Amino acid sequence: MPNALSPRRMTHSLSALGMLADQPSSPSATLSATLWQGAQDLANAALESHFIQGIKDGTLNPNYYGQYTVQDVVYCHHGVEDWQAVATRATHPDMKSFAEARVKSWVDYAQSLFDEWHIGDPSAITLSSAVRDYASFESDVARNFEPHYAVVVMLPCDRLWYWLATQIRPDAADPNSYAFWIKENGASDAGAKRLERFIDTHTDLIDESIALDIYCRAMLGEVNGFRSAGKQDLLDLSDFYE
């Protein structure tokens, strides 16, 4: 079971998803690395946010952490609906199988979070503008773009959280009330690698410029989620790219 205090720390165990994850990536396929490198300034902005630095130092206001985490649980609920939309729309066999596997794993995962956080009706939770806009963007991609771009828009949260945990771990305060967050999110990047392998084995379906725009906008959603939780002003892509 995932640690309910750290909502993004999800472990997929479904055989269908595992089989897809084990497919070898093409030696020449580096699209996922290109996307990550193209969003490095955004990743660094997330790292420098008051929220993540507060986790590192153990000084984050626990009210801020709780408020953010409840919203993140609802974000995960929207993720279930997004993957369901992709599974319904997809016609490419690999994409359909991948999306269906994600739906099954996310449904069980989301329900465990609702139970742990005593959330009976996710729609009763009022999202901040930052999280609402981020969830809305992901839903738009899942419903209105070619289905394989859903993998692109979902990748930043998986890749970023692992990276953040590994970046702050060496300098984290000890003792630290948020040590569990660092440990859980830095334990494995298997989830991110599954998405990256899918992208890198289906580059013939993906336009790099479209993918990079989607990826960066999703990464901005992560950044602004952290900044909103830490009571910082939100940023825009124009703050990073001309």
Short mmCIF file of C-alpha atoms in Angstrom, two decimals:
data_model
loop_
_atom_site.label_atom_id
_atom_site.label_comp_id
_atom_site.label_asym_id
_atom_site.label_seq_id
_atom_site.Cartn_x
_atom_site.Cartn_y
_atom_site.Cartn_z
CA MET A 1 0.00 0.00 0.00
CA PRO A 2 1.30 3.50 -0.74
CA ASN A 3 2.15 5.80 2.10
CA ALA A 4 -1.00 7.91 2.39
CA LEU A 5 1.04 10.81 3.73
CA SER A 6 2.82 11.01 0.39
CA PRO A 7 0.14 10.65 -2.30
CA ARG A 8 2.30 10.47 -5.41
CA ARG A 9 4.31 7.52 -4.09
CA MET A 10 2.50 4.86 -6.12
CA THR A 11 3.67 1.34 -6.84
CA HIS A 12 2.00 -0.37 -9.80
CA SER A 13 1.93 -4.14 -9.51
CA LEU A 14 -0.42 -5.10 -12.32
CA SER A 15 1.05 -7.67 -14.68
CA ALA A 16 -0.28 -5.88 -17.74
CA LEU A 17 1.55 -2.71 -16.82
CA GLY A 18 4.65 -4.65 -15.85
CA MET A 19 4.80 -6.38 -19.21
CA LEU A 20 4.62 -3.07 -21.02
CA ALA A 21 7.26 -1.61 -18.74
CA ASP A 22 9.70 -4.40 -19.56
CA GLN A 23 9.64 -3.79 -23.29
CA PRO A 24 13.13 -2.69 -24.40
CA SER A 25 13.41 0.87 -25.58
CA SER A 26 14.95 1.69 -28.93
CA PRO A 27 18.68 2.55 -28.63
CA SER A 28 18.10 5.70 -30.67
CA ALA A 29 14.99 6.82 -28.80
CA THR A 30 15.83 9.63 -26.40
CA LEU A 31 12.62 11.64 -26.51
CA SER A 32 11.92 11.29 -22.79
CA ALA A 33 15.41 12.58 -21.99
CA THR A 34 14.90 15.48 -24.39
CA LEU A 35 11.65 16.39 -22.64
CA TRP A 36 13.28 16.27 -19.21
CA GLN A 37 16.22 18.40 -20.31
CA GLY A 38 13.87 20.89 -21.92
CA ALA A 39 12.09 21.38 -18.60
CA GLN A 40 15.14 21.65 -16.33
CA ASP A 41 14.54 25.30 -15.46
CA LEU A 42 11.04 24.39 -14.35
CA ALA A 43 12.30 21.44 -12.33
CA ASN A 44 14.79 23.72 -10.59
CA ALA A 45 11.98 26.19 -9.84
CA ALA A 46 10.10 23.37 -8.12
CA LEU A 47 13.24 22.48 -6.16
CA GLU A 48 13.69 26.07 -5.03
CA SER A 49 10.05 26.52 -3.97
CA HIS A 50 9.36 27.28 -0.33
CA PHE A 51 7.36 24.07 -0.08
CA ILE A 52 10.17 21.72 -1.16
CA GLN A 53 12.85 23.67 0.71
CA GLY A 54 10.63 23.50 3.78
CA ILE A 55 10.46 19.73 3.42
CA LYS A 56 14.24 19.60 3.13
CA ASP A 57 14.78 21.75 6.20
CA GLY A 58 11.91 20.24 8.18
CA THR A 59 10.44 23.73 8.61
CA LEU A 60 7.38 23.50 6.33
CA ASN A 61 4.21 24.61 8.10
CA PRO A 62 2.30 21.33 8.68
CA ASN A 63 -0.94 23.11 7.79
CA TYR A 64 0.52 23.91 4.38
CA TYR A 65 1.55 20.29 3.93
CA GLY A 66 -1.89 19.00 4.89
CA GLN A 67 -3.70 21.49 2.67
CA TYR A 68 -1.51 20.58 -0.29
CA THR A 69 -1.80 16.84 0.29
CA VAL A 70 -5.60 16.81 0.44
CA GLN A 71 -5.65 18.63 -2.89
CA ASP A 72 -3.12 16.20 -4.31
CA VAL A 73 -5.41 13.32 -3.39
CA VAL A 74 -8.14 14.99 -5.45
CA TYR A 75 -5.64 15.55 -8.28
CA CYS A 76 -5.06 11.80 -8.27
CA HIS A 77 -8.83 11.28 -8.49
CA HIS A 78 -8.86 13.38 -11.65
CA GLY A 79 -5.99 11.25 -12.91
CA VAL A 80 -8.20 8.17 -12.72
CA GLU A 81 -10.86 9.86 -14.83
CA ASP A 82 -8.26 11.03 -17.33
CA TRP A 83 -6.83 7.55 -17.83
CA GLN A 84 -10.37 6.20 -18.21
CA ALA A 85 -10.96 8.72 -20.99
CA VAL A 86 -7.73 7.70 -22.71
CA ALA A 87 -8.56 3.99 -22.43
CA THR A 88 -11.94 4.64 -24.05
CA ARG A 89 -10.55 6.74 -26.89
CA ALA A 90 -7.39 4.79 -27.70
CA THR A 91 -7.33 2.61 -30.81
CA HIS A 92 -3.60 1.80 -30.92
CA PRO A 93 -3.28 -1.62 -29.18
CA ASP A 94 -0.28 -0.66 -27.05
CA MET A 95 -1.83 2.63 -25.97
CA LYS A 96 -5.14 1.01 -25.11
CA SER A 97 -3.49 -1.75 -23.07
CA PHE A 98 -1.25 0.73 -21.28
CA ALA A 99 -4.15 3.06 -20.43
CA GLU A 100 -6.36 0.20 -19.23
CA ALA A 101 -3.58 -1.01 -16.94
CA ARG A 102 -3.13 2.51 -15.57
CA VAL A 103 -6.86 2.78 -14.88
CA LYS A 104 -6.88 -0.44 -12.86
CA SER A 105 -3.88 0.55 -10.76
CA TRP A 106 -4.99 4.15 -10.24
CA VAL A 107 -8.52 3.15 -9.16
CA ASP A 108 -7.20 0.96 -6.35
CA TYR A 109 -4.57 3.52 -5.43
CA ALA A 110 -6.99 6.46 -5.33
CA GLN A 111 -9.47 4.56 -3.21
CA SER A 112 -6.78 3.74 -0.67
CA LEU A 113 -5.96 7.46 -0.45
CA PHE A 114 -9.61 8.41 0.02
CA ASP A 115 -9.90 5.87 2.83
CA GLU A 116 -6.71 7.03 4.57
CA TRP A 117 -7.65 10.72 4.35
CA HIS A 118 -11.36 10.12 5.11
CA ILE A 119 -12.49 11.65 1.82
CA GLY A 120 -15.90 10.42 0.77
CA ASP A 121 -16.63 12.89 -2.00
CA PRO A 122 -13.62 14.33 -3.87
CA SER A 123 -15.85 16.96 -5.49
CA ALA A 124 -16.40 18.49 -2.04
CA ILE A 125 -12.73 19.53 -1.90
CA THR A 126 -12.12 23.05 -3.21
CA LEU A 127 -8.93 23.13 -5.25
CA SER A 128 -6.57 26.08 -5.40
CA SER A 129 -6.43 27.84 -8.76
CA ALA A 130 -3.00 26.31 -9.37
CA VAL A 131 -4.10 22.70 -8.84
CA ARG A 132 -7.42 23.27 -10.60
CA ASP A 133 -5.69 24.67 -13.70
CA TYR A 134 -3.16 21.83 -13.70
CA ALA A 135 -5.83 19.13 -13.42
CA SER A 136 -7.89 20.87 -16.10
CA PHE A 137 -4.92 20.93 -18.47
CA GLU A 138 -4.22 17.24 -17.97
CA SER A 139 -7.90 16.45 -18.59
CA ASP A 140 -7.85 18.52 -21.78
CA VAL A 141 -4.87 16.58 -23.10
CA ALA A 142 -6.41 13.24 -22.12
CA ARG A 143 -9.68 14.03 -23.89
CA ASN A 144 -8.76 16.20 -26.83
CA PHE A 145 -5.23 15.30 -27.94
CA GLU A 146 -4.10 12.08 -29.57
CA PRO A 147 -4.21 9.49 -26.73
CA HIS A 148 -0.45 8.89 -26.55
CA TYR A 149 0.10 12.49 -25.43
CA ALA A 150 -1.60 11.53 -22.17
CA VAL A 151 1.56 9.62 -21.30
CA VAL A 152 3.56 12.80 -21.90
CA VAL A 153 1.33 14.99 -19.74
CA MET A 154 1.34 12.48 -16.88
CA LEU A 155 5.11 11.95 -16.88
CA PRO A 156 6.33 15.14 -15.13
CA CYS A 157 4.72 14.34 -11.77
CA ASP A 158 6.30 10.87 -11.72
CA ARG A 159 9.75 12.00 -12.81
CA LEU A 160 9.84 15.26 -10.83
CA TRP A 161 8.93 13.96 -7.39
CA TYR A 162 11.63 11.28 -7.47
CA TRP A 163 14.18 13.82 -8.67
CA LEU A 164 13.21 16.32 -5.98
CA ALA A 165 13.56 13.72 -3.24
CA THR A 166 17.00 12.65 -4.43
CA GLN A 167 18.12 16.28 -4.75
CA ILE A 168 17.16 17.30 -1.22
CA ARG A 169 18.09 14.06 0.53
CA PRO A 170 21.83 14.76 0.99
CA ASP A 171 21.20 18.11 2.72
CA ALA A 172 17.98 17.26 4.53
CA ALA A 173 17.71 18.16 8.18
CA ASP A 174 18.13 15.31 10.66
CA PRO A 175 15.86 14.77 12.49
CA ASN A 176 13.19 15.86 10.05
CA SER A 177 9.42 15.56 10.37
CA TYR A 178 9.25 15.16 6.58
CA ALA A 179 11.83 12.40 6.32
CA PHE A 180 9.03 10.05 5.24
CA TRP A 181 8.35 12.22 2.16
CA ILE A 182 11.99 12.17 1.12
CA LYS A 183 12.32 8.44 1.73
CA GLU A 184 9.10 7.40 0.01
CA ASN A 185 9.45 9.60 -3.06
CA GLY A 186 13.15 8.87 -3.48
CA ALA A 187 12.84 5.11 -3.12
CA SER A 188 12.30 4.32 -6.80
CA ASP A 189 11.64 5.95 -10.15
CA ALA A 190 10.09 2.81 -11.60
CA GLY A 191 6.81 4.62 -12.30
CA ALA A 192 8.54 7.33 -14.29
CA LYS A 193 10.59 4.77 -16.21
CA ARG A 194 7.42 2.95 -17.27
CA LEU A 195 6.04 6.10 -18.84
CA GLU A 196 9.40 7.01 -20.36
CA ARG A 197 9.80 3.58 -21.92
CA PHE A 198 6.38 3.87 -23.48
CA ILE A 199 7.24 7.27 -24.95
CA ASP A 200 10.62 6.10 -26.20
CA THR A 201 9.20 3.01 -27.91
CA HIS A 202 6.46 4.99 -29.66
CA THR A 203 8.30 8.05 -30.93
CA ASP A 204 6.77 7.49 -34.37
CA LEU A 205 3.42 8.55 -32.88
CA ILE A 206 4.67 11.65 -31.09
CA ASP A 207 5.53 15.08 -32.44
CA GLU A 208 8.47 16.33 -30.37
CA SER A 209 7.44 20.00 -30.40
CA ILE A 210 3.91 19.20 -29.26
CA ALA A 211 5.23 16.82 -26.64
CA LEU A 212 7.69 19.37 -25.28
CA ASP A 213 4.98 22.03 -24.97
CA ILE A 214 2.69 19.61 -23.13
CA TYR A 215 5.50 18.39 -20.90
CA CYS A 216 6.59 21.89 -19.91
CA ARG A 217 3.05 23.03 -19.23
CA ALA A 218 2.52 20.00 -17.01
CA MET A 219 5.80 20.72 -15.23
CA LEU A 220 4.64 24.29 -14.69
CA GLY A 221 1.54 22.83 -13.06
CA GLU A 222 3.78 20.99 -10.60
CA VAL A 223 5.79 24.15 -9.92
CA ASN A 224 2.73 26.26 -9.27
CA GLY A 225 1.18 23.60 -7.10
CA PHE A 226 4.20 23.79 -4.81
CA ARG A 227 4.36 27.58 -4.97
CA SER A 228 0.67 27.93 -4.18
CA ALA A 229 1.05 25.63 -1.17
CA GLY A 230 4.00 27.70 0.04
CA LYS A 231 2.08 30.97 -0.40
CA GLN A 232 4.25 32.16 -3.29
CA ASP A 233 3.10 33.95 -6.43
CA LEU A 234 2.37 31.69 -9.37
CA LEU A 235 4.61 31.64 -12.42
CA ASP A 236 3.95 31.57 -16.15
CA LEU A 237 5.82 29.80 -18.94
CA SER A 238 6.93 33.23 -20.16
CA ASP A 239 8.98 33.46 -16.97
CA PHE A 240 11.12 30.62 -18.36
CA TYR A 241 10.83 30.70 -22.12
CA GLU A 242 10.48 33.50 -24.64
#
